[in-house]
């Protein structure tokens, strides 16, 4: 397959104050002035060919690997940057986070994804309208901010669900089946990627000079701080959900224990009554009262008095 036939999702040249889409079939990623942004779909087989031809080996492997985790590493005059965003695609769970892989140099940003990343798509739409980050550093600052905004919104939604669940359990109401487990899974899945993303953005914000102006570094540090706060909120939400789970389990155990206790008391009350009815129910010769008309009513009365007496004994003993 000829790599010249590749068509990326987005391709723009940012040259000073001007911005133009790249129409030709595939030029070098190096810009004469400004920088170029090339955004690829990893499910296009031709992407791997172009990436292997134009990127360093380690960067190409990082961009094309099947599974990634957030990372930020300088390499051969460039930067490997893997990030995650919440999955806002239709019929998808937000916590099923989508990956964004990037190779960044002073004059180029090469990004790739499997599923649509909405923060990236927002930059693409703005670029199509002629509005775009002026520098590579500004691009990364806006991108990380957009990813964090959407992650924060989902994190707050999970926190609100947890609040509602706490109110439901505190009022003694029953949670819907699997409701608690589903929310716990969502928090765990999000935290799995947000925690390393916190470190990746912190490492990115710690790069002095190179492609970053002071105001861009300040924005990245603010984004890093927000990501750290999101991780703390997810930790708190996870702990609250654990507490709710323990509370639900304790209520169930208490209800089961109470029911078992009541059944045991009822069995204890009826045990001597069962003995009497069993004893007088045997069909052998010599049973007393077989010829007395009032024998049945006498046995029933004794059984009733015995049952009441046992109930009062248990009541005064505070077993009921």
Coordinates of N, CA and C in Angstrom, one line a residue, residues 3 14 29 34 41 43 56 60 88 97 113 165 187 198 200 213 219 221-222 228 232 240 248 266 276 290 303 311:
X3 N 2.0 4.8 0.9 CA 1.6 5.8 2.0 C 1.2 7.1 1.5
X14 N -0.1 25.5 10.5 CA -0.3 26.8 11.3 C 1.0 27.6 11.0
X29 N 6.2 16.0 7.7 CA 5.6 16.6 8.9 C 6.3 17.9 9.3
X34 N 6.1 27.9 11.7 CA 5.0 27.5 12.4 C 5.0 26.0 12.7
X41 N -6.5 8.1 12.0 CA -7.4 7.1 12.5 C -6.5 5.8 12.5
X43 N -7.5 2.8 12.9 CA -8.1 1.7 12.2 C -7.9 1.7 10.7
X56 N 10.3 8.4 14.3 CA 11.4 7.5 14.9 C 10.7 6.2 15.3
X60 N 7.0 5.6 16.7 CA 6.1 4.9 15.8 C 5.4 3.8 16.6
X88 N -17.5 10.0 25.0 CA -18.8 10.7 24.8 C -19.4 10.3 23.5
X97 N -12.8 4.9 28.8 CA -12.1 6.1 28.2 C -11.3 5.8 26.9
X113 N -5.9 8.2 16.9 CA -6.9 7.6 17.9 C -7.7 6.5 17.2
X165 N -27.4 8.2 46.0 CA -27.4 6.9 46.5 C -27.3 6.9 48.0
X187 N -16.3 4.3 38.6 CA -15.3 5.1 39.3 C -13.9 4.4 39.2
X198 N -2.7 12.2 35.5 CA -2.2 13.3 36.4 C -0.7 13.4 36.3
X200 N 1.3 12.3 33.9 CA 1.7 12.7 32.5 C 1.6 14.2 32.3
X213 N 5.8 28.5 26.1 CA 5.9 29.9 26.7 C 5.5 29.9 28.1
X219 N -0.8 27.6 32.2 CA -2.1 26.9 31.9 C -2.0 25.4 32.1
X221 N 0.0 23.9 34.2 CA 0.1 23.6 35.6 C -1.3 23.7 36.3
X222 N -2.1 24.6 35.8 CA -3.5 24.7 36.3 C -4.2 23.4 35.9
X228 N -5.2 16.5 39.3 CA -4.9 16.0 40.7 C -6.2 16.1 41.6
X232 N -8.4 13.0 43.4 CA -8.8 13.1 44.8 C -10.3 12.9 44.9
X240 N -16.6 6.6 49.5 CA -18.1 6.7 49.9 C -18.9 5.6 49.4
X248 N -25.2 -1.2 53.1 CA -26.2 -2.1 52.6 C -26.0 -3.5 53.0
X266 N -40.0 -18.4 67.5 CA -41.3 -19.0 67.2 C -41.1 -20.6 67.3
X276 N -46.5 -32.1 72.5 CA -47.8 -32.5 73.0 C -48.7 -33.1 71.9
X290 N -59.4 -41.0 75.2 CA -59.9 -41.4 73.9 C -61.5 -41.6 74.0
X303 N -52.7 -26.5 75.5 CA -51.7 -26.1 74.5 C -51.7 -24.6 74.4
X311 N -44.8 -17.4 75.6 CA -44.6 -16.1 75.0 C -44.3 -15.1 76.1

